Coordinates of C-alpha atoms in Angstrom, one line a residue:
X8 CA -14.1 28.2 -25.4
X9 CA -11.0 28.1 -23.3
X10 CA -9.8 31.6 -24.1
X11 CA -9.9 32.7 -20.4
X12 CA -8.4 29.5 -19.3
X13 CA -5.3 29.7 -21.6
X14 CA -4.7 33.4 -20.9
X15 CA -3.5 32.4 -17.4
X16 CA -1.1 29.7 -18.6
X17 CA 2.5 30.1 -19.8
X18 CA 2.3 28.9 -23.4
X19 CA 4.8 28.2 -26.1
X20 CA 3.6 28.4 -29.6
X21 CA 4.1 25.7 -32.2
X22 CA 4.3 26.2 -35.9
X23 CA 2.5 23.5 -37.8
X24 CA 0.8 23.0 -41.1
X25 CA -2.6 24.6 -41.3
X26 CA -4.4 21.7 -43.0
X27 CA -3.3 19.4 -40.1
X28 CA -4.0 21.8 -37.2
X29 CA -7.4 20.3 -36.4
X30 CA -6.5 16.6 -36.4
X31 CA -6.1 15.5 -32.7
X32 CA -4.2 12.3 -33.7
X33 CA -1.5 14.2 -35.5
X34 CA 1.9 14.1 -33.7
X35 CA 2.8 17.6 -32.6
X36 CA 6.2 18.2 -31.0
X37 CA 6.0 19.8 -27.5
X38 CA 8.5 21.6 -25.3
X39 CA 10.5 19.4 -23.0
X40 CA 9.8 21.2 -19.8
X41 CA 7.6 23.9 -18.2
X42 CA 6.7 25.3 -14.9
X43 CA 3.4 25.0 -13.1
X44 CA 1.4 28.1 -12.0
X45 CA 1.9 27.0 -8.4
X46 CA 5.6 27.2 -8.8
X47 CA 6.5 23.5 -8.9
X48 CA 7.7 21.4 -11.8
X49 CA 5.1 19.7 -13.9
X50 CA 4.8 16.1 -15.0
X51 CA 6.9 16.4 -18.1
X52 CA 9.2 13.8 -16.9
X53 CA 6.4 11.3 -17.1
X54 CA 6.1 11.9 -20.8
X55 CA 9.8 11.9 -21.5
X56 CA 10.3 8.2 -22.4
X57 CA 7.6 8.5 -25.0
X58 CA 9.0 11.6 -26.5
X59 CA 12.5 10.2 -26.7
X60 CA 11.2 7.1 -28.5
X61 CA 9.5 9.3 -31.1
X62 CA 12.5 11.4 -31.8
X63 CA 14.6 8.3 -32.2
X64 CA 12.2 7.2 -35.0
X65 CA 12.9 10.3 -37.1
X66 CA 10.4 12.9 -35.6
X67 CA 11.5 16.5 -35.6
X68 CA 13.0 17.8 -32.4
X69 CA 10.7 19.7 -30.0
X70 CA 13.0 22.7 -30.1
X71 CA 12.9 23.0 -33.9
X72 CA 9.5 24.0 -35.0
X73 CA 8.4 23.9 -38.7
X74 CA 9.1 27.0 -40.6
X75 CA 5.8 27.2 -42.5
X76 CA 2.5 27.3 -40.6
X77 CA 0.4 29.3 -38.1
X78 CA 0.5 29.4 -34.4
X79 CA -2.1 27.4 -32.4
X80 CA -2.4 27.0 -28.6
X81 CA -2.4 23.4 -27.3
X82 CA -5.6 22.1 -25.8
X83 CA -3.6 21.0 -22.7
X84 CA -3.3 23.0 -19.6
X85 CA 0.4 22.2 -19.4
X86 CA 1.7 21.8 -23.0
X87 CA 4.9 20.4 -21.7
X88 CA 3.1 17.8 -19.7
X89 CA 1.3 16.3 -22.6
X90 CA 2.6 13.2 -24.3
X91 CA 3.5 14.0 -27.9
X92 CA 0.7 13.1 -30.3
X93 CA -2.0 12.7 -27.7
X94 CA -4.7 15.4 -27.2
X95 CA -5.9 15.2 -23.5
X96 CA -9.5 16.2 -24.3
X97 CA -10.0 13.1 -26.5
X98 CA -12.1 10.4 -24.8
X99 CA -10.4 7.1 -24.0
X100 CA -12.7 5.2 -26.3
X101 CA -11.5 7.2 -29.3
X102 CA -7.9 6.2 -29.1
X103 CA -6.3 2.7 -29.7
X104 CA -5.6 0.6 -26.6
X105 CA -1.9 1.0 -27.0
X106 CA -2.1 4.8 -26.7
X107 CA -4.5 4.9 -23.7
X108 CA -1.9 5.0 -21.1
X109 CA -0.2 7.9 -22.8
X110 CA -3.6 9.6 -22.9
X111 CA -4.0 8.9 -19.2
X112 CA -0.7 10.7 -18.5
X113 CA -1.9 13.6 -20.6
X114 CA -5.2 13.9 -18.9
X115 CA -3.6 13.6 -15.5
X116 CA -1.2 16.4 -16.4
X117 CA -4.2 18.5 -17.6
X118 CA -5.5 18.4 -14.0
X119 CA -2.4 19.9 -12.4
X120 CA -3.7 23.4 -12.5
X121 CA -5.4 24.7 -9.4
X122 CA -8.2 27.2 -9.2
X123 CA -9.7 29.6 -6.6
X124 CA -13.0 28.0 -5.5
X125 CA -13.9 30.8 -3.0
X126 CA -15.3 32.7 -6.0
X127 CA -17.8 30.5 -7.8
X128 CA -18.0 32.9 -10.7
X129 CA -14.3 32.8 -11.5
X130 CA -12.9 30.4 -14.2
X131 CA -16.2 28.5 -14.5
X132 CA -15.4 27.1 -17.9
X133 CA -11.9 25.9 -17.0
X134 CA -13.2 24.4 -13.7
X135 CA -15.8 22.4 -15.7
X136 CA -13.2 21.1 -18.1
X137 CA -11.0 20.0 -15.3
X138 CA -14.0 18.4 -13.5
X139 CA -15.0 16.4 -16.6
X140 CA -11.4 15.3 -17.1
X141 CA -11.2 14.1 -13.5
X142 CA -14.4 12.1 -13.8
X143 CA -13.2 10.5 -17.0
X144 CA -10.0 9.5 -15.2
X145 CA -12.0 8.1 -12.3
X146 CA -14.0 5.9 -14.7
X147 CA -10.8 4.7 -16.4
X148 CA -9.0 3.8 -13.2
X149 CA -12.1 2.1 -11.8
X150 CA -12.4 0.0 -15.0
X151 CA -9.0 -1.6 -14.3
X152 CA -8.4 -2.2 -18.0
X153 CA -4.7 -1.6 -18.1
X154 CA -1.6 -2.0 -15.9
X155 CA -0.3 1.4 -14.8
X156 CA 3.2 2.3 -16.2
X157 CA 5.8 4.1 -14.1
X158 CA 5.3 7.4 -15.9
X159 CA 1.6 7.1 -15.2
X160 CA 2.2 6.5 -11.5
X161 CA 4.5 9.4 -11.3
X162 CA 2.0 11.7 -13.0
X163 CA -0.8 10.6 -10.8
X164 CA 1.1 11.1 -7.6
X165 CA 2.2 14.5 -8.8
X166 CA -1.3 15.6 -9.7
X167 CA -2.7 14.5 -6.3
X168 CA 0.1 16.4 -4.6
X169 CA -0.7 19.6 -6.5
X170 CA -4.4 19.4 -5.8
X171 CA -4.5 18.1 -2.3
X172 CA -1.4 19.0 -0.4
X173 CA -1.9 22.5 1.0
X174 CA -1.3 24.5 4.2
X175 CA -4.4 25.4 6.2
X176 CA -4.9 29.0 7.3
X177 CA -4.3 29.8 11.0
X178 CA -7.9 29.9 12.0
X179 CA -8.1 26.2 11.3
X180 CA -5.8 25.4 14.1
X181 CA -6.9 28.1 16.5
X182 CA -10.5 27.0 16.5
X183 CA -9.7 23.3 17.0
X184 CA -8.4 23.8 20.6
X185 CA -12.0 24.4 21.9
X186 CA -13.5 21.5 20.1
X187 CA -14.2 19.7 23.4
X188 CA -15.9 22.8 24.9
X189 CA -18.0 24.1 22.0
X190 CA -19.6 21.0 20.6
X191 CA -22.4 23.0 19.1
X192 CA -20.1 24.9 16.7
X193 CA -20.6 24.3 13.1
X194 CA -17.7 22.6 11.3
X195 CA -16.0 24.6 8.6
X196 CA -16.6 23.3 5.1
X197 CA -14.1 23.8 2.3
X198 CA -15.7 25.5 -0.7
X199 CA -13.5 23.5 -3.0
X200 CA -14.8 20.2 -1.6
X201 CA -16.9 19.1 -4.7
X202 CA -13.6 19.3 -6.7
X203 CA -11.4 17.8 -3.9
X204 CA -13.8 14.9 -3.5
X205 CA -13.2 13.7 -7.0
X206 CA -9.5 13.9 -6.6
X207 CA -9.7 11.9 -3.3
X208 CA -12.0 9.3 -5.0
X209 CA -9.5 9.1 -7.9
X210 CA -6.6 8.6 -5.5
X211 CA -8.5 5.9 -3.6
X212 CA -9.4 4.0 -6.7
X213 CA -5.8 4.3 -7.9
X214 CA -4.4 2.9 -4.7
X215 CA -6.8 -0.1 -4.4
X216 CA -6.6 -0.9 -8.1
X217 CA -5.2 -4.3 -9.0
X218 CA -3.5 -2.7 -12.0
X219 CA -1.2 -0.8 -9.6
X220 CA 2.2 -2.5 -8.9
X221 CA 3.0 -1.7 -5.3
X222 CA 6.7 -2.4 -5.9
X223 CA 6.8 0.4 -8.4
X224 CA 4.4 2.8 -6.7
X225 CA 6.3 2.7 -3.4
X226 CA 9.0 4.9 -5.0
X227 CA 6.4 7.7 -5.3
X228 CA 4.0 7.0 -2.4
X229 CA 7.0 7.4 -0.1
X230 CA 7.7 8.8 3.3
X231 CA 7.3 12.4 2.1
X232 CA 4.0 11.7 0.4
X233 CA 2.7 10.0 3.6
X234 CA 3.8 12.8 5.9
X235 CA 2.0 15.4 3.7
X236 CA -1.1 13.2 3.6
X237 CA -1.0 13.0 7.4
X238 CA -0.8 16.8 7.6
X239 CA -4.1 17.0 5.8
X240 CA -5.8 15.5 8.9
X241 CA -5.7 19.1 10.3
X242 CA -8.6 19.9 7.9
X243 CA -11.7 21.4 9.5
X244 CA -13.9 19.7 6.9
X245 CA -15.0 16.3 8.4
X246 CA -15.7 15.0 4.9
X247 CA -12.1 15.4 3.9
X248 CA -10.8 13.7 7.1
X249 CA -13.2 10.8 6.3
X250 CA -11.7 10.4 2.8
X251 CA -8.1 10.7 4.2
X252 CA -8.9 8.0 6.8
X253 CA -9.9 5.5 4.1
X254 CA -7.0 6.3 1.9
X255 CA -4.4 6.1 4.6
X256 CA -5.8 2.8 5.8
X257 CA -5.6 1.4 2.2
X258 CA -2.0 2.7 1.9
X259 CA -1.1 0.9 5.2
X260 CA -2.6 -2.3 3.9
X261 CA -1.0 -2.2 0.4
X262 CA 2.5 -0.8 1.1
X263 CA 3.8 -3.1 3.8
X264 CA 7.2 -1.5 3.7
X265 CA 5.7 1.8 5.0
X266 CA 3.8 0.3 7.9
X267 CA 6.4 1.0 10.7
X268 CA 6.9 4.6 9.3
X269 CA 3.1 5.2 9.3
X270 CA 2.7 4.0 12.9
X271 CA 5.7 6.1 14.0
X272 CA 4.4 9.3 12.2
X273 CA 0.9 8.9 13.7
X274 CA 2.5 8.4 17.2
X275 CA 4.4 11.7 16.7
X276 CA 1.1 13.5 16.0
X277 CA -0.4 12.0 19.2
X278 CA 2.7 13.0 21.2
X279 CA 2.5 16.6 19.9
X280 CA -1.2 16.7 20.7
X281 CA -1.0 15.4 24.2
X282 CA 2.2 17.0 25.5
X283 CA 2.4 20.3 23.4
X284 CA -0.6 21.7 21.6
X285 CA -3.8 19.8 22.6
X286 CA -5.0 21.1 19.2
X287 CA -5.7 18.8 16.3
X288 CA -8.8 18.1 14.2
X289 CA -8.0 14.5 13.1
X290 CA -7.3 12.6 16.3
X291 CA -10.6 10.7 16.1
X292 CA -9.9 9.6 12.5
X293 CA -6.3 8.6 13.3
X294 CA -7.4 6.6 16.3
X295 CA -10.0 4.8 14.1
X296 CA -7.3 3.8 11.7
X297 CA -5.2 2.5 14.6
X298 CA -8.1 0.5 15.9
X299 CA -8.1 -1.5 12.7
X300 CA -4.3 -1.8 12.8
X301 CA -4.4 -3.1 16.4
X302 CA -6.9 -5.8 15.4
X303 CA -4.4 -7.1 12.9
X304 CA -1.4 -7.3 15.4
X305 CA 0.1 -10.8 15.6
X306 CA 0.6 -12.5 19.0
X307 CA 2.7 -12.2 21.0
X308 CA 2.6 -8.4 20.8
X309 CA 5.8 -6.7 20.0
X310 CA 7.3 -4.4 22.7
X311 CA 6.8 -1.5 20.3
X312 CA 3.0 -2.0 20.5
X313 CA 3.0 -2.2 24.3
X314 CA 5.0 1.0 24.5
X315 CA 2.5 2.7 22.1
X316 CA -0.3 1.6 24.5
X317 CA 1.4 3.1 27.6
X318 CA 3.0 6.2 26.1
X319 CA 0.4 7.2 23.6
X320 CA -3.1 5.7 24.1
X321 CA -3.3 6.0 27.9
X322 CA -2.0 9.7 28.0
X323 CA -4.6 10.6 25.4
X324 CA -7.1 10.5 28.3
X325 CA -5.5 13.6 29.7
X326 CA -6.7 16.5 27.3
X327 CA -9.9 18.2 28.2
X328 CA -11.3 17.6 24.7
X329 CA -11.4 13.8 25.3
X330 CA -15.0 13.7 24.4
X331 CA -14.2 14.4 20.7
X332 CA -12.4 11.1 20.2
X333 CA -13.3 9.1 23.3
X334 CA -15.2 6.4 21.4
X335 CA -12.3 5.6 19.1
X336 CA -9.8 5.7 22.0
X337 CA -11.9 3.3 24.1
X338 CA -12.1 0.9 21.1
X339 CA -8.3 0.9 20.8
X340 CA -7.8 0.0 24.5
X341 CA -10.5 -2.7 24.3
X342 CA -8.7 -4.2 21.2
X343 CA -5.4 -4.3 23.2
X344 CA -7.0 -6.0 26.2
X345 CA -8.8 -8.5 24.0
X346 CA -5.5 -9.3 22.1
X347 CA -3.5 -9.7 25.3
X348 CA -5.6 -10.0 28.6
X349 CA -2.4 -9.5 30.6
X350 CA -2.5 -5.8 29.6
X351 CA -5.8 -5.2 31.4
X352 CA -4.1 -4.3 34.7
X353 CA -1.7 -1.9 32.8
X354 CA -4.7 -0.2 31.2
X355 CA -6.6 0.1 34.5
X356 CA -3.5 1.6 36.3
X357 CA -3.2 4.1 33.4
X358 CA -6.9 5.1 33.8
X359 CA -6.4 5.6 37.6
X360 CA -3.3 7.7 36.9
X361 CA -5.2 10.1 34.7
X362 CA -8.5 9.9 36.5
X363 CA -10.3 13.3 36.4
X364 CA -11.0 15.0 39.7
X365 CA -12.8 18.1 38.8
X366 CA -14.4 17.2 35.5
X367 CA -17.6 15.2 36.1
X368 CA -18.3 14.7 32.4
X369 CA -14.9 13.0 31.9
X370 CA -15.4 11.0 35.0
X371 CA -18.6 9.4 33.6
X372 CA -16.7 8.5 30.4
X373 CA -13.9 6.9 32.4
X374 CA -16.4 4.8 34.3
X375 CA -18.0 3.6 31.1
X376 CA -14.6 2.7 29.6
X377 CA -13.6 1.0 32.9
X378 CA -16.6 -1.3 32.6
X379 CA -15.7 -2.4 29.1
X380 CA -12.1 -3.2 30.2
X381 CA -13.3 -5.1 33.3
X382 CA -15.5 -7.3 31.1
X383 CA -12.3 -8.6 29.4
X384 CA -10.2 -8.8 32.6
X385 CA -9.3 -12.2 34.1
X386 CA -9.1 -12.9 37.8
X387 CA -5.3 -12.6 38.1
X388 CA -5.1 -9.2 36.4
X389 CA -8.1 -8.0 38.4
X390 CA -6.5 -8.9 41.7
X391 CA -3.4 -6.7 40.9
X392 CA -5.4 -3.5 40.8
X393 CA -8.6 -4.2 42.8
X394 CA -7.6 -2.2 46.0
X395 CA -6.7 1.1 44.3
X396 CA -9.5 0.6 41.8
X397 CA -12.3 0.2 44.5
X398 CA -10.8 3.0 46.5
X399 CA -11.4 5.3 43.5
X400 CA -14.8 3.8 42.9
X401 CA -15.7 4.6 46.5
X402 CA -14.9 8.2 45.8
X403 CA -17.1 8.1 42.8
X404 CA -20.0 6.6 44.7
X405 CA -19.8 9.5 47.2
X406 CA -19.7 12.1 44.5
X407 CA -22.3 14.9 44.8
X408 CA -22.7 14.8 41.1
X409 CA -25.5 12.3 40.8
X410 CA -24.5 11.1 37.3
X411 CA -21.0 10.1 38.5
X412 CA -22.4 8.2 41.6
X413 CA -25.1 6.6 39.5
X414 CA -22.6 5.4 36.8
X415 CA -20.3 3.9 39.4
X416 CA -23.1 2.0 41.1
X417 CA -24.3 0.7 37.7
X418 CA -21.1 -1.4 37.6
X419 CA -22.9 -3.9 39.9
X420 CA -25.4 -4.5 37.2
X421 CA -22.7 -6.3 35.1
X422 CA -22.5 -10.0 35.8
X423 CA -18.8 -10.3 34.9
X424 CA -17.9 -7.6 37.3
X425 CA -20.1 -8.9 40.1
X426 CA -18.4 -12.3 39.6
X427 CA -15.0 -10.7 40.0
X428 CA -16.2 -8.9 43.1
X429 CA -17.8 -12.0 44.7
X430 CA -14.6 -14.0 44.4
X431 CA -12.6 -11.2 46.1
X432 CA -15.2 -9.8 48.5
X433 CA -13.0 -10.3 51.5
X434 CA -10.7 -7.6 50.2
X435 CA -13.2 -5.4 48.3
X436 CA -16.0 -5.0 50.8
X437 CA -13.9 -3.5 53.6
X438 CA -12.6 -0.9 51.0
X439 CA -16.0 0.0 49.5
X440 CA -18.3 -0.3 52.6
X441 CA -17.7 3.2 54.1
X442 CA -18.7 4.8 50.9
X443 CA -21.9 2.7 50.7
X444 CA -22.8 3.5 54.3
X445 CA -22.3 7.2 53.9
X446 CA -24.5 7.2 50.8
X447 CA -27.2 5.2 52.5
X448 CA -27.3 7.8 55.3
X449 CA -27.4 11.2 53.6
X450 CA -27.0 11.3 49.8
X451 CA -29.3 13.9 48.4
X452 CA -30.4 12.0 45.2
X453 CA -33.1 9.4 45.5
X454 CA -31.9 7.3 42.5
X455 CA -28.4 7.1 43.9
X456 CA -29.8 6.3 47.3
X457 CA -31.9 3.4 45.9
X458 CA -28.9 2.0 43.9
X459 CA -26.7 2.2 47.1
X460 CA -29.2 0.2 49.1
X461 CA -29.4 -2.4 46.3
X462 CA -25.6 -2.8 46.3
X463 CA -25.6 -3.1 50.2
X464 CA -28.2 -5.8 49.9
X465 CA -26.2 -7.6 47.3
X466 CA -23.1 -7.7 49.5
X467 CA -25.2 -8.8 52.5
X468 CA -26.6 -11.7 50.4
X469 CA -23.1 -12.6 49.2
X470 CA -21.6 -12.9 52.7
X471 CA -23.7 -11.9 55.7
X472 CA -21.0 -12.5 58.3
X473 CA -18.5 -10.4 56.4
X474 CA -21.1 -7.6 55.9
X475 CA -21.9 -7.5 59.6
X476 CA -18.2 -7.5 60.5
X477 CA -17.6 -4.5 58.1
X478 CA -20.6 -2.7 59.6
X479 CA -19.2 -3.2 63.1
X480 CA -15.8 -2.0 62.0
X481 CA -17.3 1.0 60.4
X482 CA -19.1 2.0 63.6
X483 CA -15.9 1.6 65.6
X484 CA -13.9 3.7 63.2
X485 CA -16.7 6.3 63.2
X486 CA -16.5 6.4 67.0
X487 CA -12.7 6.8 66.9
X488 CA -13.0 9.7 64.4
X489 CA -15.6 11.4 66.6
X490 CA -13.3 11.2 69.6
X491 CA -10.4 12.6 67.5
X492 CA -12.6 15.4 66.3
X493 CA -13.6 16.3 69.8
X494 CA -10.0 16.3 71.0
X495 CA -9.0 18.5 68.1
X496 CA -11.8 21.0 68.9
X497 CA -10.7 21.1 72.6
X498 CA -7.1 21.7 71.6
X499 CA -8.1 24.6 69.4
X500 CA -10.2 26.1 72.2
X501 CA -7.2 25.9 74.6
X502 CA -5.0 27.7 72.0
X503 CA -7.6 30.4 71.5
X504 CA -8.0 31.0 75.2
X505 CA -4.3 31.1 75.7
X506 CA -3.9 33.6 72.8
X507 CA -6.6 35.9 74.1
X508 CA -4.8 36.2 77.5
X509 CA -1.5 37.3 75.9
X510 CA -0.9 41.1 75.8
X511 CA -1.1 42.7 72.4
X512 CA 2.3 44.1 71.7
X513 CA 3.6 45.4 68.4
X514 CA 2.2 44.1 65.2
X515 CA 1.5 40.6 66.5
X516 CA -1.7 39.1 65.2
X517 CA -4.1 38.0 68.0
X518 CA -7.3 35.9 67.7
X519 CA -10.1 37.7 69.5
X520 CA -12.8 35.4 70.7
X521 CA -16.4 36.7 70.5
X522 CA -19.7 35.0 70.8
X523 CA -20.4 35.4 67.1
X524 CA -17.0 33.9 66.1
X525 CA -17.4 30.9 68.4
X526 CA -20.8 30.1 66.9
X527 CA -19.5 29.8 63.3
X528 CA -18.8 26.2 62.1
X529 CA -17.1 25.0 58.9

């Protein structure tokens, strides 16, 4: 049945007695090492302790086959990866409990061969055998019946590395840069996903299993393993990134010694994205992981975490594809301000620093995030940033994009923000009043006009004396600006008249005044 399967595998024949060739429980010596089809070494080392134990009890050496017998291919994909005496296709229930961990290593080693899933008609029998073996391993790990030995942990990590760790083709990265612009584009799905999903599920069950000793497993789920796992977040397939998010979060929770390294490695991905490439598919998932991490930070916050806020999270507002991960980023900032309210002014200053000027869609998102942060801001922190903040809000209120102006005026529907404004109206109203007055006079959108009149009425009810004083001051400033504009116009007229009287010599440029030219206004 597996003829095609074994024709692709480097095999070494074994000479054994014909009467015993069909007994799966018979101990059959195997070679000590082999090479995987992918070019890497297989999991033979995981089986080494068991083989050495058998040879010490008088078993024949693996390099000395019996002289009488016929050749028979092993049922394992990697003959050298199979523990001596254990056939990997045998169900777990058919072997004694003492041998099940050895069978687990054999089955894991069986799954170290990779196939081309772009052609569904290729290696169908072998793919099915591997799939059934993976499902059997998944059930065994989920049962939690036995504590995993170190060879089993090594074999499991190696199998996951062979099947999952891969380099994505260039089109994966080139298409991700336009993710914020082309939201209607269909995501690319990996044809091997039905197979990869089982491997991911197996890895997840393995990591969260109570039978896994973290002190032993940390030798194999090390920095190199974590870095290669993080590289997989470049995948175009959202299903794969979702699995990776769950697995990485579980690794962060179980292997405490790796927590600083995971945070640092994720920060490096963010740095590269913001300041170099602006191309990455997994920013949203990585931020979602960080949102859970931030919620577990102890107080007072370490300086490392505050630096991460200022140097990583706030600059992430800069890329044009902000909309792809905005929800997760906003959650992270909200978590920081709830953890330490003193950081609210820092976050607002960062938002003002990266405030979009020509992108109205991003501006609406910024206003929504600003409202969430102001809800968690106390009076002291609010007073530190209220002048530049309301100067910016005044610009938003005067925006000709009605959604920007409308969203800015909606801030006055929030009771917490209105309370902050009411207590500081002596400073805020003089800053915001000119924008309100201009909108009330000539904004083109009726909804914005109505909202502006409501806000003006609210300020008038708060403090009528202050409102009238600001109104009077606005009229005086308007008169001064009108006088300055008239003086400026007269000065330009004098210059034009003086220039028109000068003789035209050489290549000197001269402004010629005509009735048509003087009638044009900017």
